[in-house]
JSON list of C-alpha atoms in Angstrom, two decimals:
[
{"chain": "A", "resi": 1, "resn": "LYS", "atom": "CA", "xyz": [0.00, 0.00, 0.00]},
{"chain": "A", "resi": 2, "resn": "GLN", "atom": "CA", "xyz": [1.29, 3.44, -0.94]},
{"chain": "A", "resi": 3, "resn": "GLU", "atom": "CA", "xyz": [2.53, 5.59, 1.93]},
{"chain": "A", "resi": 4, "resn": "VAL", "atom": "CA", "xyz": [3.15, 9.27, 1.35]},
{"chain": "A", "resi": 5, "resn": "THR", "atom": "CA", "xyz": [5.22, 11.37, 3.75]},
{"chain": "A", "resi": 6, "resn": "GLN", "atom": "CA", "xyz": [5.70, 15.12, 3.73]},
{"chain": "A", "resi": 7, "resn": "ILE", "atom": "CA", "xyz": [8.52, 16.93, 5.47]},
{"chain": "A", "resi": 8, "resn": "PRO", "atom": "CA", "xyz": [8.50, 19.31, 7.21]},
{"chain": "A", "resi": 9, "resn": "ALA", "atom": "CA", "xyz": [5.08, 19.16, 8.86]},
{"chain": "A", "resi": 10, "resn": "ALA", "atom": "CA", "xyz": [5.19, 22.93, 9.37]},
{"chain": "A", "resi": 11, "resn": "LEU", "atom": "CA", "xyz": [7.33, 25.73, 7.98]},
{"chain": "A", "resi": 12, "resn": "SER", "atom": "CA", "xyz": [7.53, 29.48, 8.66]},
{"chain": "A", "resi": 13, "resn": "VAL", "atom": "CA", "xyz": [9.46, 31.76, 6.35]},
{"chain": "A", "resi": 14, "resn": "PRO", "atom": "CA", "xyz": [9.76, 35.53, 5.89]},
{"chain": "A", "resi": 15, "resn": "GLU", "atom": "CA", "xyz": [8.11, 37.04, 2.85]},
{"chain": "A", "resi": 16, "resn": "GLY", "atom": "CA", "xyz": [10.22, 36.95, -0.30]},
{"chain": "A", "resi": 17, "resn": "GLU", "atom": "CA", "xyz": [12.13, 33.82, 0.59]},
{"chain": "A", "resi": 18, "resn": "ASN", "atom": "CA", "xyz": [12.33, 30.84, -1.77]},
{"chain": "A", "resi": 19, "resn": "LEU", "atom": "CA", "xyz": [11.34, 27.51, -0.23]},
{"chain": "A", "resi": 20, "resn": "VAL", "atom": "CA", "xyz": [11.08, 23.80, -0.96]},
{"chain": "A", "resi": 21, "resn": "LEU", "atom": "CA", "xyz": [8.47, 21.37, 0.27]},
{"chain": "A", "resi": 22, "resn": "ASN", "atom": "CA", "xyz": [9.25, 17.67, 0.18]},
{"chain": "A", "resi": 23, "resn": "CYS", "atom": "CA", "xyz": [7.09, 14.63, -0.59]},
{"chain": "A", "resi": 24, "resn": "SER", "atom": "CA", "xyz": [8.23, 11.02, -0.51]},
{"chain": "A", "resi": 25, "resn": "PHE", "atom": "CA", "xyz": [6.30, 7.92, -1.52]},
{"chain": "A", "resi": 26, "resn": "THR", "atom": "CA", "xyz": [6.95, 4.21, -1.07]},
{"chain": "A", "resi": 27, "resn": "ASP", "atom": "CA", "xyz": [5.45, 2.80, -4.28]},
{"chain": "A", "resi": 28, "resn": "SER", "atom": "CA", "xyz": [7.28, 4.17, -7.32]},
{"chain": "A", "resi": 29, "resn": "ALA", "atom": "CA", "xyz": [4.64, 2.78, -9.68]},
{"chain": "A", "resi": 30, "resn": "ILE", "atom": "CA", "xyz": [2.63, 5.97, -9.48]},
{"chain": "A", "resi": 31, "resn": "TYR", "atom": "CA", "xyz": [0.76, 7.21, -12.52]},
{"chain": "A", "resi": 32, "resn": "ASN", "atom": "CA", "xyz": [1.16, 10.86, -11.62]},
{"chain": "A", "resi": 33, "resn": "LEU", "atom": "CA", "xyz": [2.02, 13.09, -8.68]},
{"chain": "A", "resi": 34, "resn": "GLN", "atom": "CA", "xyz": [-0.29, 15.91, -7.71]},
{"chain": "A", "resi": 35, "resn": "TRP", "atom": "CA", "xyz": [0.26, 18.92, -5.46]},
{"chain": "A", "resi": 36, "resn": "PHE", "atom": "CA", "xyz": [-2.65, 20.67, -3.79]},
{"chain": "A", "resi": 37, "resn": "ARG", "atom": "CA", "xyz": [-3.08, 23.55, -1.37]},
{"chain": "A", "resi": 38, "resn": "GLN", "atom": "CA", "xyz": [-5.72, 23.66, 1.32]},
{"chain": "A", "resi": 39, "resn": "ASP", "atom": "CA", "xyz": [-6.78, 26.91, 2.94]},
{"chain": "A", "resi": 40, "resn": "PRO", "atom": "CA", "xyz": [-8.41, 26.84, 6.40]},
{"chain": "A", "resi": 41, "resn": "GLY", "atom": "CA", "xyz": [-12.04, 25.77, 6.20]},
{"chain": "A", "resi": 42, "resn": "LYS", "atom": "CA", "xyz": [-11.78, 25.08, 2.50]},
{"chain": "A", "resi": 43, "resn": "GLY", "atom": "CA", "xyz": [-11.35, 22.15, 0.16]},
{"chain": "A", "resi": 44, "resn": "LEU", "atom": "CA", "xyz": [-8.23, 21.33, -1.81]},
{"chain": "A", "resi": 45, "resn": "THR", "atom": "CA", "xyz": [-7.13, 23.32, -4.84]},
{"chain": "A", "resi": 46, "resn": "SER", "atom": "CA", "xyz": [-5.04, 21.56, -7.47]},
{"chain": "A", "resi": 47, "resn": "LEU", "atom": "CA", "xyz": [-1.72, 23.33, -8.11]},
{"chain": "A", "resi": 48, "resn": "LEU", "atom": "CA", "xyz": [0.32, 21.06, -10.35]},
{"chain": "A", "resi": 49, "resn": "LEU", "atom": "CA", "xyz": [0.07, 17.55, -11.78]},
{"chain": "A", "resi": 50, "resn": "ILE", "atom": "CA", "xyz": [3.21, 15.79, -13.00]},
{"chain": "A", "resi": 51, "resn": "GLN", "atom": "CA", "xyz": [2.65, 12.81, -15.25]},
{"chain": "A", "resi": 52, "resn": "SER", "atom": "CA", "xyz": [4.80, 9.75, -14.56]},
{"chain": "A", "resi": 53, "resn": "SER", "atom": "CA", "xyz": [6.73, 10.32, -17.80]},
{"chain": "A", "resi": 54, "resn": "GLN", "atom": "CA", "xyz": [7.58, 13.92, -16.84]},
{"chain": "A", "resi": 55, "resn": "ARG", "atom": "CA", "xyz": [10.27, 15.28, -14.56]},
{"chain": "A", "resi": 56, "resn": "GLU", "atom": "CA", "xyz": [8.73, 18.62, -13.64]},
{"chain": "A", "resi": 57, "resn": "GLN", "atom": "CA", "xyz": [5.89, 21.06, -14.10]},
{"chain": "A", "resi": 58, "resn": "THR", "atom": "CA", "xyz": [5.83, 24.82, -13.66]},
{"chain": "A", "resi": 59, "resn": "SER", "atom": "CA", "xyz": [3.05, 27.26, -12.98]},
{"chain": "A", "resi": 60, "resn": "GLY", "atom": "CA", "xyz": [3.98, 30.85, -12.22]},
{"chain": "A", "resi": 61, "resn": "ARG", "atom": "CA", "xyz": [6.15, 30.91, -9.09]},
{"chain": "A", "resi": 62, "resn": "LEU", "atom": "CA", "xyz": [5.60, 27.19, -8.49]},
{"chain": "A", "resi": 63, "resn": "ASN", "atom": "CA", "xyz": [7.79, 24.38, -9.79]},
{"chain": "A", "resi": 64, "resn": "ALA", "atom": "CA", "xyz": [7.21, 20.73, -8.97]},
{"chain": "A", "resi": 65, "resn": "SER", "atom": "CA", "xyz": [9.67, 17.95, -9.72]},
{"chain": "A", "resi": 66, "resn": "LEU", "atom": "CA", "xyz": [9.25, 14.19, -9.74]},
{"chain": "A", "resi": 67, "resn": "ASP", "atom": "CA", "xyz": [11.90, 11.49, -9.30]},
{"chain": "A", "resi": 68, "resn": "LYS", "atom": "CA", "xyz": [10.10, 8.16, -9.42]},
{"chain": "A", "resi": 69, "resn": "SER", "atom": "CA", "xyz": [13.22, 6.07, -8.91]},
{"chain": "A", "resi": 70, "resn": "SER", "atom": "CA", "xyz": [13.95, 7.68, -5.56]},
{"chain": "A", "resi": 71, "resn": "GLY", "atom": "CA", "xyz": [10.28, 8.05, -4.63]},
{"chain": "A", "resi": 72, "resn": "ARG", "atom": "CA", "xyz": [10.46, 11.82, -4.21]},
{"chain": "A", "resi": 73, "resn": "SER", "atom": "CA", "xyz": [8.78, 14.98, -5.35]},
{"chain": "A", "resi": 74, "resn": "THR", "atom": "CA", "xyz": [9.49, 18.57, -4.41]},
{"chain": "A", "resi": 75, "resn": "LEU", "atom": "CA", "xyz": [7.45, 21.74, -4.68]},
{"chain": "A", "resi": 76, "resn": "TYR", "atom": "CA", "xyz": [9.53, 24.87, -5.07]},
{"chain": "A", "resi": 77, "resn": "ILE", "atom": "CA", "xyz": [7.90, 28.21, -4.32]},
{"chain": "A", "resi": 78, "resn": "ALA", "atom": "CA", "xyz": [9.79, 31.28, -5.47]},
{"chain": "A", "resi": 79, "resn": "ALA", "atom": "CA", "xyz": [9.55, 34.69, -3.83]},
{"chain": "A", "resi": 80, "resn": "SER", "atom": "CA", "xyz": [7.01, 33.58, -1.23]},
{"chain": "A", "resi": 81, "resn": "GLN", "atom": "CA", "xyz": [4.08, 35.87, -0.38]},
{"chain": "A", "resi": 82, "resn": "PRO", "atom": "CA", "xyz": [1.72, 35.94, 2.63]},
{"chain": "A", "resi": 83, "resn": "GLY", "atom": "CA", "xyz": [-1.02, 34.67, 0.32]},
{"chain": "A", "resi": 84, "resn": "ASP", "atom": "CA", "xyz": [0.95, 31.46, -0.08]},
{"chain": "A", "resi": 85, "resn": "SER", "atom": "CA", "xyz": [0.20, 30.58, 3.55]},
{"chain": "A", "resi": 86, "resn": "ALA", "atom": "CA", "xyz": [-1.77, 27.33, 3.48]},
{"chain": "A", "resi": 87, "resn": "THR", "atom": "CA", "xyz": [-1.35, 23.59, 3.91]},
{"chain": "A", "resi": 88, "resn": "TYR", "atom": "CA", "xyz": [0.26, 21.89, 0.94]},
{"chain": "A", "resi": 89, "resn": "LEU", "atom": "CA", "xyz": [-0.50, 18.25, 0.17]},
{"chain": "A", "resi": 90, "resn": "CYS", "atom": "CA", "xyz": [0.94, 15.84, -2.34]},
{"chain": "A", "resi": 91, "resn": "ALA", "atom": "CA", "xyz": [-0.83, 12.75, -3.65]},
{"chain": "A", "resi": 92, "resn": "GLY", "atom": "CA", "xyz": [-0.14, 9.96, -6.13]},
{"chain": "A", "resi": 93, "resn": "PRO", "atom": "CA", "xyz": [-2.29, 7.16, -7.53]},
{"chain": "A", "resi": 94, "resn": "THR", "atom": "CA", "xyz": [-0.91, 3.65, -7.96]},
{"chain": "A", "resi": 95, "resn": "GLY", "atom": "CA", "xyz": [-2.20, 0.45, -9.51]},
{"chain": "A", "resi": 96, "resn": "ALA", "atom": "CA", "xyz": [-5.06, 0.39, -7.09]},
{"chain": "A", "resi": 97, "resn": "ASN", "atom": "CA", "xyz": [-6.35, 3.48, -8.90]},
{"chain": "A", "resi": 98, "resn": "ASN", "atom": "CA", "xyz": [-6.51, 5.15, -5.52]},
{"chain": "A", "resi": 99, "resn": "LEU", "atom": "CA", "xyz": [-5.16, 8.61, -4.71]},
{"chain": "A", "resi": 100, "resn": "PHE", "atom": "CA", "xyz": [-3.00, 8.42, -1.59]},
{"chain": "A", "resi": 101, "resn": "PHE", "atom": "CA", "xyz": [-2.43, 11.73, 0.19]},
{"chain": "A", "resi": 102, "resn": "GLY", "atom": "CA", "xyz": [0.47, 12.85, 2.32]},
{"chain": "A", "resi": 103, "resn": "THR", "atom": "CA", "xyz": [-0.02, 14.40, 5.74]},
{"chain": "A", "resi": 104, "resn": "GLY", "atom": "CA", "xyz": [0.69, 17.89, 4.47]},
{"chain": "A", "resi": 105, "resn": "THR", "atom": "CA", "xyz": [3.06, 20.76, 5.19]},
{"chain": "A", "resi": 106, "resn": "ARG", "atom": "CA", "xyz": [1.57, 23.81, 6.87]},
{"chain": "A", "resi": 107, "resn": "LEU", "atom": "CA", "xyz": [3.28, 26.89, 5.43]},
{"chain": "A", "resi": 108, "resn": "THR", "atom": "CA", "xyz": [3.22, 30.32, 7.05]},
{"chain": "A", "resi": 109, "resn": "VAL", "atom": "CA", "xyz": [4.74, 33.26, 5.17]},
{"chain": "A", "resi": 110, "resn": "ILE", "atom": "CA", "xyz": [5.45, 36.13, 7.54]},
{"chain": "A", "resi": 111, "resn": "PRO", "atom": "CA", "xyz": [5.01, 39.65, 6.12]},
{"chain": "B", "resi": 1, "resn": "ASP", "atom": "CA", "xyz": [-20.16, 29.42, -10.34]},
{"chain": "B", "resi": 2, "resn": "THR", "atom": "CA", "xyz": [-19.26, 26.75, -7.81]},
{"chain": "B", "resi": 3, "resn": "ALA", "atom": "CA", "xyz": [-17.74, 23.73, -9.55]},
{"chain": "B", "resi": 4, "resn": "VAL", "atom": "CA", "xyz": [-18.20, 21.15, -6.77]},
{"chain": "B", "resi": 5, "resn": "SER", "atom": "CA", "xyz": [-20.80, 22.00, -4.16]},
{"chain": "B", "resi": 6, "resn": "GLN", "atom": "CA", "xyz": [-21.63, 20.14, -0.99]},
{"chain": "B", "resi": 7, "resn": "THR", "atom": "CA", "xyz": [-24.54, 20.56, 1.37]},
{"chain": "B", "resi": 8, "resn": "PRO", "atom": "CA", "xyz": [-24.75, 21.07, 4.23]},
{"chain": "B", "resi": 9, "resn": "LYS", "atom": "CA", "xyz": [-21.53, 22.90, 5.12]},
{"chain": "B", "resi": 10, "resn": "TYR", "atom": "CA", "xyz": [-21.99, 22.07, 8.80]},
{"chain": "B", "resi": 11, "resn": "LEU", "atom": "CA", "xyz": [-23.84, 19.14, 10.34]},
{"chain": "B", "resi": 12, "resn": "VAL", "atom": "CA", "xyz": [-24.25, 18.68, 14.08]},
{"chain": "B", "resi": 13, "resn": "THR", "atom": "CA", "xyz": [-26.28, 15.70, 15.21]},
{"chain": "B", "resi": 14, "resn": "GLN", "atom": "CA", "xyz": [-26.76, 13.13, 17.92]},
{"chain": "B", "resi": 15, "resn": "MET", "atom": "CA", "xyz": [-25.12, 9.72, 18.03]},
{"chain": "B", "resi": 16, "resn": "GLY", "atom": "CA", "xyz": [-27.33, 7.05, 16.48]},
{"chain": "B", "resi": 17, "resn": "ASN", "atom": "CA", "xyz": [-29.01, 9.34, 13.95]},
{"chain": "B", "resi": 18, "resn": "ASP", "atom": "CA", "xyz": [-29.01, 8.85, 10.17]},
{"chain": "B", "resi": 19, "resn": "LYS", "atom": "CA", "xyz": [-27.86, 11.72, 7.96]},
{"chain": "B", "resi": 20, "resn": "SER", "atom": "CA", "xyz": [-27.08, 12.46, 4.33]},
{"chain": "B", "resi": 21, "resn": "ILE", "atom": "CA", "xyz": [-24.58, 14.76, 2.63]},
{"chain": "B", "resi": 22, "resn": "LYS", "atom": "CA", "xyz": [-25.21, 15.86, -0.93]},
{"chain": "B", "resi": 23, "resn": "CYS", "atom": "CA", "xyz": [-22.66, 16.64, -3.63]},
{"chain": "B", "resi": 24, "resn": "GLU", "atom": "CA", "xyz": [-23.09, 18.07, -7.09]},
{"chain": "B", "resi": 25, "resn": "GLN", "atom": "CA", "xyz": [-20.55, 18.99, -9.76]},
{"chain": "B", "resi": 26, "resn": "ASN", "atom": "CA", "xyz": [-21.19, 21.14, -12.82]},
{"chain": "B", "resi": 27, "resn": "LEU", "atom": "CA", "xyz": [-17.89, 20.38, -14.55]},
{"chain": "B", "resi": 28, "resn": "GLY", "atom": "CA", "xyz": [-19.19, 17.53, -16.68]},
{"chain": "B", "resi": 29, "resn": "HIS", "atom": "CA", "xyz": [-16.75, 15.14, -15.03]},
{"chain": "B", "resi": 30, "resn": "ASP", "atom": "CA", "xyz": [-17.20, 11.36, -15.18]},
{"chain": "B", "resi": 31, "resn": "THR", "atom": "CA", "xyz": [-15.66, 10.48, -11.80]},
{"chain": "B", "resi": 32, "resn": "MET", "atom": "CA", "xyz": [-16.69, 11.58, -8.32]},
{"chain": "B", "resi": 33, "resn": "TYR", "atom": "CA", "xyz": [-15.22, 10.84, -4.90]},
{"chain": "B", "resi": 34, "resn": "TRP", "atom": "CA", "xyz": [-15.85, 11.02, -1.19]},
{"chain": "B", "resi": 35, "resn": "TYR", "atom": "CA", "xyz": [-12.94, 11.65, 1.18]},
{"chain": "B", "resi": 36, "resn": "LYS", "atom": "CA", "xyz": [-12.75, 11.81, 4.95]},
{"chain": "B", "resi": 37, "resn": "GLN", "atom": "CA", "xyz": [-10.34, 14.21, 6.68]},
{"chain": "B", "resi": 38, "resn": "ASP", "atom": "CA", "xyz": [-9.81, 13.39, 10.34]},
{"chain": "B", "resi": 39, "resn": "SER", "atom": "CA", "xyz": [-8.80, 15.63, 13.22]},
{"chain": "B", "resi": 40, "resn": "LYS", "atom": "CA", "xyz": [-5.13, 15.19, 12.30]},
{"chain": "B", "resi": 41, "resn": "LYS", "atom": "CA", "xyz": [-5.91, 16.53, 8.82]},
{"chain": "B", "resi": 42, "resn": "PHE", "atom": "CA", "xyz": [-5.17, 13.19, 7.16]},
{"chain": "B", "resi": 43, "resn": "LEU", "atom": "CA", "xyz": [-7.21, 12.83, 3.98]},
{"chain": "B", "resi": 44, "resn": "LYS", "atom": "CA", "xyz": [-8.37, 9.35, 2.98]},
{"chain": "B", "resi": 45, "resn": "ILE", "atom": "CA", "xyz": [-10.47, 8.11, 0.07]},
{"chain": "B", "resi": 46, "resn": "MET", "atom": "CA", "xyz": [-13.76, 6.45, 0.95]},
{"chain": "B", "resi": 47, "resn": "PHE", "atom": "CA", "xyz": [-15.57, 5.89, -2.34]},
{"chain": "B", "resi": 48, "resn": "SER", "atom": "CA", "xyz": [-15.24, 6.68, -6.00]},
{"chain": "B", "resi": 49, "resn": "TYR", "atom": "CA", "xyz": [-17.79, 6.44, -8.79]},
{"chain": "B", "resi": 50, "resn": "ASN", "atom": "CA", "xyz": [-17.06, 6.52, -12.50]},
{"chain": "B", "resi": 51, "resn": "ASN", "atom": "CA", "xyz": [-20.08, 7.03, -14.76]},
{"chain": "B", "resi": 52, "resn": "LYS", "atom": "CA", "xyz": [-22.36, 6.13, -11.86]},
{"chain": "B", "resi": 53, "resn": "GLU", "atom": "CA", "xyz": [-20.52, 2.87, -11.15]},
{"chain": "B", "resi": 54, "resn": "LEU", "atom": "CA", "xyz": [-18.52, 2.19, -7.99]},
{"chain": "B", "resi": 55, "resn": "ILE", "atom": "CA", "xyz": [-14.80, 1.81, -8.78]},
{"chain": "B", "resi": 56, "resn": "ILE", "atom": "CA", "xyz": [-13.19, 2.38, -5.38]},
{"chain": "B", "resi": 57, "resn": "ASN", "atom": "CA", "xyz": [-14.61, 1.24, -2.08]},
{"chain": "B", "resi": 58, "resn": "GLU", "atom": "CA", "xyz": [-12.04, 1.43, 0.66]},
{"chain": "B", "resi": 59, "resn": "THR", "atom": "CA", "xyz": [-12.47, -0.22, 4.03]},
{"chain": "B", "resi": 60, "resn": "VAL", "atom": "CA", "xyz": [-15.40, 1.80, 5.23]},
{"chain": "B", "resi": 61, "resn": "PRO", "atom": "CA", "xyz": [-18.15, 0.60, 7.61]},
{"chain": "B", "resi": 62, "resn": "ASN", "atom": "CA", "xyz": [-21.26, -0.45, 5.74]},
{"chain": "B", "resi": 63, "resn": "ARG", "atom": "CA", "xyz": [-23.10, 2.25, 7.69]},
{"chain": "B", "resi": 64, "resn": "PHE", "atom": "CA", "xyz": [-21.78, 4.51, 4.93]},
{"chain": "B", "resi": 65, "resn": "SER", "atom": "CA", "xyz": [-23.60, 4.13, 1.63]},
{"chain": "B", "resi": 66, "resn": "PRO", "atom": "CA", "xyz": [-22.88, 6.27, -1.43]},
{"chain": "B", "resi": 67, "resn": "LYS", "atom": "CA", "xyz": [-25.54, 6.85, -4.04]},
{"chain": "B", "resi": 68, "resn": "SER", "atom": "CA", "xyz": [-25.03, 8.27, -7.51]},
{"chain": "B", "resi": 69, "resn": "PRO", "atom": "CA", "xyz": [-28.33, 9.07, -9.22]},
{"chain": "B", "resi": 70, "resn": "ASP", "atom": "CA", "xyz": [-26.48, 10.53, -12.20]},
{"chain": "B", "resi": 71, "resn": "LYS", "atom": "CA", "xyz": [-22.96, 11.52, -13.21]},
{"chain": "B", "resi": 72, "resn": "ALA", "atom": "CA", "xyz": [-23.29, 14.98, -11.67]},
{"chain": "B", "resi": 73, "resn": "HIS", "atom": "CA", "xyz": [-24.32, 13.82, -8.20]},
{"chain": "B", "resi": 74, "resn": "LEU", "atom": "CA", "xyz": [-22.78, 11.60, -5.54]},
{"chain": "B", "resi": 75, "resn": "ASN", "atom": "CA", "xyz": [-24.53, 11.62, -2.19]},
{"chain": "B", "resi": 76, "resn": "LEU", "atom": "CA", "xyz": [-23.33, 10.03, 1.03]},
{"chain": "B", "resi": 77, "resn": "HIS", "atom": "CA", "xyz": [-25.76, 8.50, 3.49]},
{"chain": "B", "resi": 78, "resn": "ILE", "atom": "CA", "xyz": [-24.60, 7.53, 6.96]},
{"chain": "B", "resi": 79, "resn": "ASN", "atom": "CA", "xyz": [-26.63, 5.30, 9.28]},
{"chain": "B", "resi": 80, "resn": "SER", "atom": "CA", "xyz": [-26.35, 5.03, 13.05]},
{"chain": "B", "resi": 81, "resn": "LEU", "atom": "CA", "xyz": [-23.80, 7.80, 13.43]},
{"chain": "B", "resi": 82, "resn": "GLU", "atom": "CA", "xyz": [-20.96, 7.20, 15.91]},
{"chain": "B", "resi": 83, "resn": "LEU", "atom": "CA", "xyz": [-18.61, 9.59, 17.72]},
{"chain": "B", "resi": 84, "resn": "GLY", "atom": "CA", "xyz": [-15.74, 8.45, 15.50]},
{"chain": "B", "resi": 85, "resn": "ASP", "atom": "CA", "xyz": [-17.59, 9.67, 12.43]},
{"chain": "B", "resi": 86, "resn": "SER", "atom": "CA", "xyz": [-16.86, 13.27, 13.41]},
{"chain": "B", "resi": 87, "resn": "ALA", "atom": "CA", "xyz": [-14.67, 14.63, 10.65]},
{"chain": "B", "resi": 88, "resn": "VAL", "atom": "CA", "xyz": [-14.71, 16.79, 7.55]},
{"chain": "B", "resi": 89, "resn": "TYR", "atom": "CA", "xyz": [-16.08, 15.00, 4.49]},
{"chain": "B", "resi": 90, "resn": "PHE", "atom": "CA", "xyz": [-14.98, 16.21, 1.08]},
{"chain": "B", "resi": 91, "resn": "CYS", "atom": "CA", "xyz": [-16.54, 15.53, -2.26]},
{"chain": "B", "resi": 92, "resn": "ALA", "atom": "CA", "xyz": [-14.37, 15.77, -5.38]},
{"chain": "B", "resi": 93, "resn": "SER", "atom": "CA", "xyz": [-14.61, 15.13, -9.10]},
{"chain": "B", "resi": 94, "resn": "SER", "atom": "CA", "xyz": [-12.29, 14.60, -12.05]},
{"chain": "B", "resi": 95, "resn": "GLN", "atom": "CA", "xyz": [-12.68, 13.94, -15.76]},
{"chain": "B", "resi": 96, "resn": "GLU", "atom": "CA", "xyz": [-10.87, 10.59, -15.43]},
{"chain": "B", "resi": 97, "resn": "PRO", "atom": "CA", "xyz": [-10.13, 8.14, -12.58]},
{"chain": "B", "resi": 98, "resn": "PRO", "atom": "CA", "xyz": [-7.00, 8.98, -10.51]},
{"chain": "B", "resi": 99, "resn": "ARG", "atom": "CA", "xyz": [-4.67, 7.11, -12.90]},
{"chain": "B", "resi": 100, "resn": "GLY", "atom": "CA", "xyz": [-5.56, 9.58, -15.62]},
{"chain": "B", "resi": 101, "resn": "ASN", "atom": "CA", "xyz": [-3.79, 12.88, -15.91]},
{"chain": "B", "resi": 102, "resn": "GLN", "atom": "CA", "xyz": [-6.55, 15.21, -14.92]},
{"chain": "B", "resi": 103, "resn": "PRO", "atom": "CA", "xyz": [-6.55, 16.89, -11.50]},
{"chain": "B", "resi": 104, "resn": "GLN", "atom": "CA", "xyz": [-9.32, 16.47, -8.97]},
{"chain": "B", "resi": 105, "resn": "HIS", "atom": "CA", "xyz": [-11.59, 19.36, -8.02]},
{"chain": "B", "resi": 106, "resn": "PHE", "atom": "CA", "xyz": [-12.79, 19.53, -4.43]},
{"chain": "B", "resi": 107, "resn": "GLY", "atom": "CA", "xyz": [-15.82, 20.93, -2.66]},
{"chain": "B", "resi": 108, "resn": "ASP", "atom": "CA", "xyz": [-15.40, 23.02, 0.49]},
{"chain": "B", "resi": 109, "resn": "GLY", "atom": "CA", "xyz": [-16.25, 20.13, 2.80]},
{"chain": "B", "resi": 110, "resn": "THR", "atom": "CA", "xyz": [-18.99, 19.17, 5.25]},
{"chain": "B", "resi": 111, "resn": "ARG", "atom": "CA", "xyz": [-18.00, 19.44, 8.89]},
{"chain": "B", "resi": 112, "resn": "LEU", "atom": "CA", "xyz": [-19.80, 16.65, 10.74]},
{"chain": "B", "resi": 113, "resn": "SER", "atom": "CA", "xyz": [-19.91, 16.77, 14.53]},
{"chain": "B", "resi": 114, "resn": "ILE", "atom": "CA", "xyz": [-21.47, 13.98, 16.55]},
{"chain": "B", "resi": 115, "resn": "LEU", "atom": "CA", "xyz": [-22.70, 14.85, 20.03]}
]
C-alpha cells in the first residue's frame, strides 16, 4: 500500500524567501504526482500535476519535480508571499487506482 | 459558479441518527469521490464512482452508503452515526479516474460533529 510522507510538517518563512516542500512515496509505480493547497475551512485546490513520464511542471512561481526512482517529489515556491500561507498536500495514484495523500506541510509566510 | 458544491456545510447531530450529505458537480466530469479528513488533517479516500458505477470502495463501515443518481451527483448516506464519524467529508470530481492525468476538483467540505 502506498505511503506518502511530507517533510516538514510545518514551515515558517519571511516574505520573499524561496522555499522547498518535500514529498516522498513508497510505491514508485505511481501514474502521476499531484500537489494541492488547502486553505483553512476550505477544500483542496489543485496546483500542479506531473505525469509519470515527466520530470517537472511549472506554474507561475511554483515548480514541482518528480523522481520516481527515488520516490520523491518537491514543490519549489519562489519569492514567497503571505497569500501562499496554506497547507500543501501531495498525492499519487498507484495500480489500485486510488489517490494516496500525504499528511501535508503547513506553510506560514510572515510579512 | 461553484464547480463542486456540498450541502450542508456544517452538520451537528446526535449519536445514532441517520444523515445524508449531498454533492453536485457542474464540470461535466465522469468520476466523483468522497474523502474523509480526520482531526489530524489526514485525507483518505472512501468511495469513487465513474459514470455512476462504484470503482473504489475502501475499508469503510457499511453504515456509509454512497448513491449516484447521475454523473453529476454523488450523495453520502450515513446510518447510526458514531462519535468516531466526526470529521470533515470532502466531495471531489475529475474527468478521469486517478490514474488519468486530470486533476481532482474539491468541494469546500462538510463538517460533521457527533454529540
